[in-house]
Amino acid sequence: MVRSALRHRTSVAVAAIAAAALLLTGCGGQGGAEDESAPPASSAPEADQVDDKPADEEPEEEETEPAEEIVLEFGDESDQVRELQARLAQLDHFAADPTGYYGDVTVGAVAGFQEAQQLEVSGTVFESTWAAITELSTAPSQQELYPPQLVMGYGDNNDQVRELQARLIQLGHFDEKPTGYYGDVTSSAVRAFQQSAGIEATGQLDESTWSALKEQTSAPAQDDMFPPIEVPEVETPANLDERCMTGRALCISKTTNTLSWVIDGQVKTTMDVRFGTEEYPTREGEFDVYWKSRNHHSTLYDSPMPYAMFFDGGQAVHYSENFAANGYNGGSYGCVNVRDEAAIAALFDEVREGDKVIVHW
């Protein structure tokens, strides 16, 4: 009975162990089939497995300098731009009058200043550029910010300049005949008037100077502005070209080396001339004066050509200091040289664009 009971218990225990083993095998088989494509529940993201830094620590960023602020730039229009332009004018980097507009001229002036000061050249006023400009200049005055507008100035050549010169003659500040050209003589005369009138003596005719001058003078007559030019009487050259006998003509003879100013067949004046060398011959023919340039300077040959009257391309009648000094020992690059400066200056005022030029033998 005892053995039978032991056998029975042993059989029950073995059966229980076998059943448990069978149950465990069954769960494992089903779970493995279902989980082939899914991660284990206890698995963590790959990044978490390799990241050993604390969760609250952020990655370090590289330190960068903050961008420099722009004070003024192209397209701006303000009183500060006007101040910038006036300060640059003090430093000889801005030649125009201040306008308050930041355009191409101002960009170029700023770039020139930056280059001179070994700053980064951009044409834009950054904080460092503005600091350098204000350090090297002074706060501009009202007159620097808003300079008087010029009525006439150096280099002008017109009838209004003749009126100016005629008015200055009335006050004894201009000793020559009106020419219409605003040069050194006119500038000195304007400066003398400004000094006598208690105006800042600049030699430039601004609105206040022009108003004061008109108050002290009367409107000049036509003869005062265009006085007749006295020319010596000369005999008509025997070989005057027939093309010179009508209208207004500069009649230039290569045979006699002379230039005759002829109006309706009457010779008004004659002067010695010199022509181009064999390598640069003066062309013969009938031409017109197409351009006049009182203080011309040849960029091609880097030589002065005062009182130039152009008639054929780059060939012109003009005064030659070399001809005056060396005579016919030499020649021009094709132009007609005159050695009498007073004569060519008077002729320059007489000749008009469109007048004939006859170069002949």
mmCIF file of C-alpha atoms in Angstrom:
data_model
loop_
_atom_site.group_PDB
_atom_site.id
_atom_site.type_symbol
_atom_site.label_atom_id
_atom_site.label_comp_id
_atom_site.label_asym_id
_atom_site.label_seq_id
_atom_site.Cartn_x
_atom_site.Cartn_y
_atom_site.Cartn_z
ATOM 1 C CA MET A 1 0.000 0.000 0.000
ATOM 2 C CA VAL A 2 2.810 2.289 0.942
ATOM 3 C CA ARG A 3 4.747 1.499 -2.268
ATOM 4 C CA SER A 4 1.588 1.920 -4.246
ATOM 5 C CA ALA A 5 1.029 5.315 -2.712
ATOM 6 C CA LEU A 6 4.632 6.368 -3.398
ATOM 7 C CA ARG A 7 4.391 5.263 -6.990
ATOM 8 C CA HIS A 8 1.182 7.186 -7.370
ATOM 9 C CA ARG A 9 2.755 10.406 -5.965
ATOM 10 C CA THR A 10 5.822 9.960 -8.092
ATOM 11 C CA SER A 11 3.697 9.553 -11.200
ATOM 12 C CA VAL A 12 1.720 12.679 -10.344
ATOM 13 C CA ALA A 13 4.925 14.693 -9.822
ATOM 14 C CA VAL A 14 6.438 13.502 -13.103
ATOM 15 C CA ALA A 15 3.207 14.300 -14.900
ATOM 16 C CA ALA A 16 3.137 17.789 -13.387
ATOM 17 C CA ILE A 17 6.763 18.454 -14.384
ATOM 18 C CA ALA A 18 6.081 17.175 -17.906
ATOM 19 C CA ALA A 19 2.982 19.331 -18.194
ATOM 20 C CA ALA A 20 4.888 22.383 -16.983
ATOM 21 C CA ALA A 21 7.678 21.688 -19.467
ATOM 22 C CA LEU A 22 5.149 21.333 -22.251
ATOM 23 C CA LEU A 23 3.465 24.619 -21.342
ATOM 24 C CA LEU A 24 6.791 26.462 -21.249
ATOM 25 C CA THR A 25 7.764 25.029 -24.653
ATOM 26 C CA GLY A 26 4.469 26.098 -26.183
ATOM 27 C CA CYS A 27 4.729 29.762 -24.959
ATOM 28 C CA GLY A 28 8.268 30.037 -26.182
ATOM 29 C CA GLY A 29 7.388 28.801 -29.671
ATOM 30 C CA GLN A 30 4.459 31.173 -30.156
ATOM 31 C CA GLY A 31 6.320 34.171 -28.739
ATOM 32 C CA GLY A 32 9.332 33.549 -30.972
ATOM 33 C CA ALA A 33 7.185 33.393 -34.107
ATOM 34 C CA GLU A 34 5.361 36.592 -33.294
ATOM 35 C CA ASP A 35 8.427 38.626 -32.229
ATOM 36 C CA GLU A 36 10.735 38.088 -35.217
ATOM 37 C CA SER A 37 9.795 41.459 -36.695
ATOM 38 C CA ALA A 38 9.315 43.427 -33.487
ATOM 39 C CA PRO A 39 12.010 44.576 -31.055
ATOM 40 C CA PRO A 40 12.079 43.079 -27.610
ATOM 41 C CA ALA A 41 9.985 45.006 -25.140
ATOM 42 C CA SER A 42 12.992 45.649 -22.988
ATOM 43 C CA SER A 43 15.222 46.933 -25.864
ATOM 44 C CA ALA A 44 16.158 50.660 -25.937
ATOM 45 C CA PRO A 45 16.937 53.012 -28.899
ATOM 46 C CA GLU A 46 20.420 52.556 -30.329
ATOM 47 C CA ALA A 47 21.361 56.123 -29.513
ATOM 48 C CA ASP A 48 20.526 55.549 -25.872
ATOM 49 C CA GLN A 49 22.784 52.534 -25.850
ATOM 50 C CA VAL A 50 25.872 54.522 -27.022
ATOM 51 C CA ASP A 51 25.164 57.918 -25.402
ATOM 52 C CA ASP A 52 26.804 57.929 -22.030
ATOM 53 C CA LYS A 53 26.296 61.709 -21.422
ATOM 54 C CA PRO A 54 23.816 62.901 -18.821
ATOM 55 C CA ALA A 55 20.343 63.410 -20.263
ATOM 56 C CA ASP A 56 20.256 67.147 -19.419
ATOM 57 C CA GLU A 57 23.625 68.060 -21.042
ATOM 58 C CA GLU A 58 23.434 69.961 -24.438
ATOM 59 C CA PRO A 59 26.163 69.873 -27.156
ATOM 60 C CA GLU A 60 28.624 72.768 -27.148
ATOM 61 C CA GLU A 61 28.287 75.451 -29.919
ATOM 62 C CA GLU A 62 31.181 77.328 -31.564
ATOM 63 C CA GLU A 63 31.450 80.940 -30.444
ATOM 64 C CA THR A 64 30.991 83.496 -33.321
ATOM 65 C CA GLU A 65 31.487 87.264 -33.230
ATOM 66 C CA PRO A 66 28.267 89.242 -33.686
ATOM 67 C CA ALA A 67 27.910 90.917 -37.101
ATOM 68 C CA GLU A 68 28.903 94.597 -37.137
ATOM 69 C CA GLU A 69 25.906 96.884 -37.395
ATOM 70 C CA ILE A 70 25.383 99.052 -40.475
ATOM 71 C CA VAL A 71 25.043 102.760 -39.742
ATOM 72 C CA LEU A 72 24.397 103.984 -43.308
ATOM 73 C CA GLU A 73 24.245 102.271 -46.684
ATOM 74 C CA PHE A 74 23.311 102.707 -50.337
ATOM 75 C CA GLY A 75 19.790 104.047 -50.833
ATOM 76 C CA ASP A 76 19.548 105.815 -47.463
ATOM 77 C CA GLU A 77 18.316 109.405 -47.489
ATOM 78 C CA SER A 78 18.557 111.399 -44.288
ATOM 79 C CA ASP A 79 20.254 114.250 -42.452
ATOM 80 C CA GLN A 80 22.841 111.775 -41.184
ATOM 81 C CA VAL A 81 23.807 111.008 -44.787
ATOM 82 C CA ARG A 82 24.234 114.752 -45.346
ATOM 83 C CA GLU A 83 26.480 114.869 -42.264
ATOM 84 C CA LEU A 84 28.466 111.904 -43.599
ATOM 85 C CA GLN A 85 28.999 113.688 -46.924
ATOM 86 C CA ALA A 86 30.068 116.920 -45.214
ATOM 87 C CA ARG A 87 32.548 115.063 -43.004
ATOM 88 C CA LEU A 88 33.957 113.200 -46.015
ATOM 89 C CA ALA A 89 34.332 116.567 -47.761
ATOM 90 C CA GLN A 90 36.483 117.756 -44.844
ATOM 91 C CA LEU A 91 38.681 114.704 -45.420
ATOM 92 C CA ASP A 92 38.909 115.340 -49.202
ATOM 93 C CA HIS A 93 36.908 112.235 -50.080
ATOM 94 C CA PHE A 94 33.706 113.964 -51.262
ATOM 95 C CA ALA A 95 33.914 116.730 -53.863
ATOM 96 C CA ALA A 96 30.216 117.377 -54.509
ATOM 97 C CA ASP A 97 27.786 119.352 -52.364
ATOM 98 C CA PRO A 98 25.993 117.310 -49.678
ATOM 99 C CA THR A 99 22.599 116.068 -50.840
ATOM 100 C CA GLY A 100 21.482 113.739 -48.062
ATOM 101 C CA TYR A 101 21.144 110.834 -50.508
ATOM 102 C CA TYR A 102 23.455 107.804 -50.294
ATOM 103 C CA GLY A 103 24.073 107.071 -53.973
ATOM 104 C CA ASP A 104 26.951 105.890 -56.128
ATOM 105 C CA VAL A 105 29.057 108.996 -55.454
ATOM 106 C CA THR A 106 28.782 108.493 -51.700
ATOM 107 C CA VAL A 107 29.555 104.779 -52.018
ATOM 108 C CA GLY A 108 32.748 105.670 -53.875
ATOM 109 C CA ALA A 109 33.697 108.318 -51.310
ATOM 110 C CA VAL A 110 33.187 105.908 -48.402
ATOM 111 C CA ALA A 111 35.180 103.206 -50.187
ATOM 112 C CA GLY A 112 38.005 105.683 -50.780
ATOM 113 C CA PHE A 113 38.051 106.613 -47.102
ATOM 114 C CA GLN A 114 38.021 102.956 -46.038
ATOM 115 C CA GLU A 115 40.937 102.164 -48.316
ATOM 116 C CA ALA A 116 42.919 105.155 -47.040
ATOM 117 C CA GLN A 117 42.326 104.063 -43.441
ATOM 118 C CA GLN A 118 43.049 100.384 -44.187
ATOM 119 C CA LEU A 119 39.523 99.348 -43.274
ATOM 120 C CA GLU A 120 37.567 96.674 -45.090
ATOM 121 C CA VAL A 121 36.513 98.330 -48.339
ATOM 122 C CA SER A 122 32.773 97.924 -48.834
ATOM 123 C CA GLY A 123 31.353 101.366 -49.560
ATOM 124 C CA THR A 124 28.987 100.805 -46.633
ATOM 125 C CA VAL A 125 29.283 102.730 -43.364
ATOM 126 C CA PHE A 126 29.620 100.162 -40.587
ATOM 127 C CA GLU A 127 30.080 101.176 -36.942
ATOM 128 C CA SER A 128 33.879 101.045 -37.253
ATOM 129 C CA THR A 129 33.845 103.218 -40.386
ATOM 130 C CA TRP A 130 31.567 105.797 -38.781
ATOM 131 C CA ALA A 131 33.752 105.880 -35.676
ATOM 132 C CA ALA A 132 36.855 106.517 -37.807
ATOM 133 C CA ILE A 133 35.135 109.261 -39.825
ATOM 134 C CA THR A 134 33.854 111.105 -36.766
ATOM 135 C CA GLU A 135 37.235 110.801 -35.061
ATOM 136 C CA LEU A 136 39.097 112.356 -38.003
ATOM 137 C CA SER A 137 36.578 115.123 -38.777
ATOM 138 C CA THR A 138 34.636 117.795 -36.922
ATOM 139 C CA ALA A 139 30.916 118.333 -36.646
ATOM 140 C CA PRO A 140 30.017 120.126 -39.900
ATOM 141 C CA SER A 141 28.667 123.651 -39.814
ATOM 142 C CA GLN A 142 25.312 124.615 -41.266
ATOM 143 C CA GLN A 143 27.068 126.080 -44.304
ATOM 144 C CA GLU A 144 28.964 122.832 -44.838
ATOM 145 C CA LEU A 145 25.731 120.861 -44.618
ATOM 146 C CA TYR A 146 23.800 123.273 -46.839
ATOM 147 C CA PRO A 147 26.363 125.135 -48.988
ATOM 148 C CA PRO A 148 25.137 128.072 -51.076
ATOM 149 C CA GLN A 149 24.142 127.150 -54.604
ATOM 150 C CA LEU A 150 26.500 128.462 -57.295
ATOM 151 C CA VAL A 151 25.097 130.646 -60.044
ATOM 152 C CA MET A 152 28.370 130.481 -61.992
ATOM 153 C CA GLY A 153 31.722 128.891 -61.307
ATOM 154 C CA TYR A 154 35.196 128.186 -62.590
ATOM 155 C CA GLY A 155 35.218 126.737 -66.087
ATOM 156 C CA ASP A 156 31.819 128.091 -67.169
ATOM 157 C CA ASN A 157 31.776 129.582 -70.652
ATOM 158 C CA ASN A 158 28.572 131.383 -71.651
ATOM 159 C CA ASP A 159 26.876 134.750 -72.120
ATOM 160 C CA GLN A 160 25.918 134.972 -68.438
ATOM 161 C CA VAL A 161 29.631 135.041 -67.605
ATOM 162 C CA ARG A 162 29.947 137.958 -70.043
ATOM 163 C CA GLU A 163 27.242 139.760 -68.071
ATOM 164 C CA LEU A 164 29.110 139.033 -64.837
ATOM 165 C CA GLN A 165 32.352 140.392 -66.294
ATOM 166 C CA ALA A 166 30.608 143.511 -67.648
ATOM 167 C CA ARG A 167 29.074 144.208 -64.223
ATOM 168 C CA LEU A 168 32.461 143.744 -62.537
ATOM 169 C CA ILE A 169 33.931 146.252 -65.023
ATOM 170 C CA GLN A 170 31.416 148.838 -63.774
ATOM 171 C CA LEU A 171 32.861 148.476 -60.263
ATOM 172 C CA GLY A 172 36.498 148.425 -61.394
ATOM 173 C CA HIS A 173 37.116 144.786 -60.489
ATOM 174 C CA PHE A 174 37.589 143.478 -64.051
ATOM 175 C CA ASP A 175 40.136 145.195 -66.302
ATOM 176 C CA GLU A 176 39.733 143.190 -69.503
ATOM 177 C CA LYS A 177 37.068 142.910 -72.163
ATOM 178 C CA PRO A 178 34.357 140.347 -71.455
ATOM 179 C CA THR A 179 35.219 136.939 -72.862
ATOM 180 C CA GLY A 180 32.432 134.744 -71.471
ATOM 181 C CA TYR A 181 34.951 132.414 -69.821
ATOM 182 C CA TYR A 182 35.090 132.028 -66.018
ATOM 183 C CA GLY A 183 38.808 131.513 -65.422
ATOM 184 C CA ASP A 184 41.481 132.773 -63.053
ATOM 185 C CA VAL A 185 40.964 136.443 -63.962
ATOM 186 C CA THR A 186 37.214 136.294 -63.374
ATOM 187 C CA SER A 187 37.662 134.311 -60.168
ATOM 188 C CA SER A 188 40.064 136.963 -58.820
ATOM 189 C CA ALA A 189 37.640 139.733 -59.798
ATOM 190 C CA VAL A 190 34.744 138.006 -58.016
ATOM 191 C CA ARG A 191 36.926 137.513 -54.953
ATOM 192 C CA ALA A 192 37.811 141.227 -54.944
ATOM 193 C CA PHE A 193 34.133 142.168 -55.122
ATOM 194 C CA GLN A 194 33.246 139.757 -52.318
ATOM 195 C CA GLN A 195 35.913 141.300 -50.098
ATOM 196 C CA SER A 196 34.634 144.814 -50.805
ATOM 197 C CA ALA A 197 31.041 143.743 -50.135
ATOM 198 C CA GLY A 198 31.847 141.942 -46.880
ATOM 199 C CA ILE A 199 31.016 138.521 -48.322
ATOM 200 C CA GLU A 200 33.137 135.429 -47.755
ATOM 201 C CA ALA A 201 35.766 135.641 -50.504
ATOM 202 C CA THR A 202 35.653 132.340 -52.367
ATOM 203 C CA GLY A 203 35.952 133.487 -55.969
ATOM 204 C CA GLN A 204 32.798 131.474 -56.746
ATOM 205 C CA LEU A 205 29.582 133.243 -57.639
ATOM 206 C CA ASP A 206 26.901 132.006 -55.263
ATOM 207 C CA GLU A 207 23.385 133.401 -55.020
ATOM 208 C CA SER A 208 24.185 135.960 -52.319
ATOM 209 C CA THR A 209 27.187 137.310 -54.270
ATOM 210 C CA TRP A 210 25.189 137.526 -57.499
ATOM 211 C CA SER A 211 22.334 139.359 -55.751
ATOM 212 C CA ALA A 212 24.737 141.841 -54.150
ATOM 213 C CA LEU A 213 26.496 142.466 -57.467
ATOM 214 C CA LYS A 214 23.233 143.117 -59.309
ATOM 215 C CA GLU A 215 22.130 145.553 -56.593
ATOM 216 C CA GLN A 216 25.301 147.615 -57.060
ATOM 217 C CA THR A 217 25.387 147.577 -60.872
ATOM 218 C CA SER A 218 23.105 148.153 -63.831
ATOM 219 C CA ALA A 219 22.242 145.681 -66.560
ATOM 220 C CA PRO A 220 25.037 145.916 -69.158
ATOM 221 C CA ALA A 221 24.266 146.839 -72.749
ATOM 222 C CA GLN A 222 24.954 144.451 -75.611
ATOM 223 C CA ASP A 223 28.055 146.421 -76.645
ATOM 224 C CA ASP A 224 29.346 146.198 -73.068
ATOM 225 C CA MET A 225 29.079 142.432 -73.161
ATOM 226 C CA PHE A 226 30.279 142.036 -76.760
ATOM 227 C CA PRO A 227 32.681 144.931 -77.392
ATOM 228 C CA PRO A 228 34.053 145.213 -80.930
ATOM 229 C CA ILE A 229 37.494 143.719 -81.352
ATOM 230 C CA GLU A 230 40.080 146.054 -82.755
ATOM 231 C CA VAL A 231 42.075 144.334 -85.473
ATOM 232 C CA PRO A 232 44.857 145.853 -87.528
ATOM 233 C CA GLU A 233 44.207 146.630 -91.152
ATOM 234 C CA VAL A 234 46.172 144.417 -93.475
ATOM 235 C CA GLU A 235 46.556 144.077 -97.182
ATOM 236 C CA THR A 236 44.646 141.310 -98.850
ATOM 237 C CA PRO A 237 47.082 138.495 -99.661
ATOM 238 C CA ALA A 238 47.528 138.095 -103.353
ATOM 239 C CA ASN A 239 47.030 134.331 -103.167
ATOM 240 C CA LEU A 240 43.794 134.365 -101.143
ATOM 241 C CA ASP A 241 41.838 131.238 -102.091
ATOM 242 C CA GLU A 242 38.588 131.980 -103.887
ATOM 243 C CA ARG A 243 36.714 129.777 -101.424
ATOM 244 C CA CYS A 244 37.589 132.327 -98.747
ATOM 245 C CA MET A 245 35.864 135.198 -100.547
ATOM 246 C CA THR A 246 32.342 134.498 -99.275
ATOM 247 C CA GLY A 247 31.000 134.236 -95.764
ATOM 248 C CA ARG A 248 33.208 133.804 -92.712
ATOM 249 C CA ALA A 249 36.387 131.831 -93.259
ATOM 250 C CA LEU A 250 39.689 130.927 -91.673
ATOM 251 C CA CYS A 251 41.836 131.006 -94.797
ATOM 252 C CA ILE A 252 45.065 129.088 -94.153
ATOM 253 C CA SER A 253 47.851 129.136 -96.736
ATOM 254 C CA LYS A 254 50.632 126.560 -96.710
ATOM 255 C CA THR A 255 52.464 128.636 -99.306
ATOM 256 C CA THR A 256 52.817 131.756 -97.151
ATOM 257 C CA ASN A 257 52.478 130.065 -93.731
ATOM 258 C CA THR A 258 49.706 132.478 -92.810
ATOM 259 C CA LEU A 259 46.164 132.368 -91.463
ATOM 260 C CA SER A 260 43.778 135.098 -92.606
ATOM 261 C CA TRP A 261 40.456 135.757 -90.902
ATOM 262 C CA VAL A 262 38.166 136.748 -93.761
ATOM 263 C CA ILE A 263 34.556 137.979 -93.657
ATOM 264 C CA ASP A 264 32.749 138.455 -96.972
ATOM 265 C CA GLY A 265 36.036 138.717 -98.818
ATOM 266 C CA GLN A 266 37.526 141.303 -96.444
ATOM 267 C CA VAL A 267 40.604 140.287 -94.476
ATOM 268 C CA LYS A 268 40.194 141.243 -90.821
ATOM 269 C CA THR A 269 43.515 139.955 -89.491
ATOM 270 C CA THR A 270 46.462 137.791 -90.506
ATOM 271 C CA MET A 271 48.904 135.801 -88.384
ATOM 272 C CA ASP A 272 51.826 133.428 -88.835
ATOM 273 C CA VAL A 273 51.123 129.711 -88.642
ATOM 274 C CA ARG A 274 53.026 126.441 -88.623
ATOM 275 C CA PHE A 275 51.833 123.054 -89.869
ATOM 276 C CA GLY A 276 52.340 119.359 -89.194
ATOM 277 C CA THR A 277 55.543 117.498 -89.953
ATOM 278 C CA GLU A 278 55.959 115.057 -92.836
ATOM 279 C CA GLU A 279 54.926 112.217 -90.517
ATOM 280 C CA TYR A 280 51.831 114.150 -89.354
ATOM 281 C CA PRO A 281 50.744 116.345 -92.279
ATOM 282 C CA THR A 282 48.004 118.944 -91.954
ATOM 283 C CA ARG A 283 45.228 117.968 -94.330
ATOM 284 C CA GLU A 284 44.171 120.366 -97.110
ATOM 285 C CA GLY A 285 40.572 121.010 -98.037
ATOM 286 C CA GLU A 286 37.412 122.835 -97.006
ATOM 287 C CA PHE A 287 36.181 122.194 -93.472
ATOM 288 C CA ASP A 288 34.027 123.774 -90.758
ATOM 289 C CA VAL A 289 34.843 124.682 -87.167
ATOM 290 C CA TYR A 290 32.877 121.983 -85.343
ATOM 291 C CA TRP A 291 34.104 122.578 -81.783
ATOM 292 C CA LYS A 292 35.912 125.258 -79.758
ATOM 293 C CA SER A 293 37.837 124.555 -76.554
ATOM 294 C CA ARG A 294 39.526 127.496 -74.844
ATOM 295 C CA ASN A 295 41.799 125.595 -72.453
ATOM 296 C CA HIS A 296 42.097 122.311 -74.307
ATOM 297 C CA HIS A 297 44.725 119.735 -73.376
ATOM 298 C CA SER A 298 45.517 116.882 -75.751
ATOM 299 C CA THR A 299 45.120 113.523 -74.026
ATOM 300 C CA LEU A 300 46.639 111.798 -77.059
ATOM 301 C CA TYR A 301 49.918 113.734 -76.993
ATOM 302 C CA ASP A 302 49.701 115.130 -73.434
ATOM 303 C CA SER A 303 50.265 118.702 -74.578
ATOM 304 C CA PRO A 304 48.340 121.969 -74.116
ATOM 305 C CA MET A 305 46.245 123.271 -77.017
ATOM 306 C CA PRO A 306 44.819 126.617 -75.810
ATOM 307 C CA TYR A 307 42.267 128.445 -77.958
ATOM 308 C CA ALA A 308 41.674 125.275 -79.975
ATOM 309 C CA MET A 309 39.261 125.472 -82.914
ATOM 310 C CA PHE A 310 38.761 121.951 -84.264
ATOM 311 C CA PHE A 311 37.988 121.554 -87.961
ATOM 312 C CA ASP A 312 38.945 117.992 -89.026
ATOM 313 C CA GLY A 313 38.986 115.179 -86.483
ATOM 314 C CA GLY A 314 41.755 115.940 -84.006
ATOM 315 C CA GLN A 315 43.279 118.708 -86.160
ATOM 316 C CA ALA A 316 42.675 122.223 -84.914
ATOM 317 C CA VAL A 317 43.936 125.783 -85.064
ATOM 318 C CA HIS A 318 45.456 126.639 -81.672
ATOM 319 C CA TYR A 319 48.155 128.602 -79.863
ATOM 320 C CA SER A 320 51.552 126.878 -79.585
ATOM 321 C CA GLU A 321 54.056 127.878 -76.938
ATOM 322 C CA ASN A 322 56.650 125.768 -78.755
ATOM 323 C CA PHE A 323 56.073 127.695 -81.998
ATOM 324 C CA ALA A 324 56.373 130.975 -80.101
ATOM 325 C CA ALA A 325 59.696 129.866 -78.588
ATOM 326 C CA ASN A 326 61.286 127.926 -81.456
ATOM 327 C CA GLY A 327 59.688 129.299 -84.603
ATOM 328 C CA TYR A 328 59.700 127.043 -87.646
ATOM 329 C CA ASN A 329 62.350 124.771 -86.136
ATOM 330 C CA GLY A 330 59.889 121.932 -85.659
ATOM 331 C CA GLY A 331 56.269 121.166 -86.432
ATOM 332 C CA SER A 332 52.973 119.962 -85.033
ATOM 333 C CA TYR A 333 51.157 116.627 -84.990
ATOM 334 C CA GLY A 334 48.915 117.928 -87.765
ATOM 335 C CA CYS A 335 47.384 120.994 -86.148
ATOM 336 C CA VAL A 336 47.743 124.577 -87.353
ATOM 337 C CA ASN A 337 49.951 126.332 -84.774
ATOM 338 C CA VAL A 338 49.719 130.071 -84.041
ATOM 339 C CA ARG A 339 52.504 131.817 -82.111
ATOM 340 C CA ASP A 340 50.794 135.161 -81.372
ATOM 341 C CA GLU A 341 48.788 134.403 -78.227
ATOM 342 C CA ALA A 342 46.996 137.755 -78.093
ATOM 343 C CA ALA A 343 45.940 137.425 -81.727
ATOM 344 C CA ILE A 344 44.645 133.862 -81.401
ATOM 345 C CA ALA A 345 42.820 134.758 -78.158
ATOM 346 C CA ALA A 346 40.994 137.582 -79.935
ATOM 347 C CA LEU A 347 40.308 135.370 -82.942
ATOM 348 C CA PHE A 348 38.933 132.611 -80.706
ATOM 349 C CA ASP A 349 36.254 135.018 -79.435
ATOM 350 C CA GLU A 350 35.356 136.053 -82.990
ATOM 351 C CA VAL A 351 35.126 132.664 -84.675
ATOM 352 C CA ARG A 352 31.878 130.732 -84.367
ATOM 353 C CA GLU A 353 31.247 127.034 -84.648
ATOM 354 C CA GLY A 354 30.207 126.409 -88.244
ATOM 355 C CA ASP A 355 32.595 128.977 -89.781
ATOM 356 C CA LYS A 356 34.577 127.760 -92.800
ATOM 357 C CA VAL A 357 38.181 126.595 -92.614
ATOM 358 C CA ILE A 358 40.086 126.539 -95.910
ATOM 359 C CA VAL A 359 43.532 124.895 -95.876
ATOM 360 C CA HIS A 360 45.253 125.344 -99.224
ATOM 361 C CA TRP A 361 48.567 125.839 -101.036
#
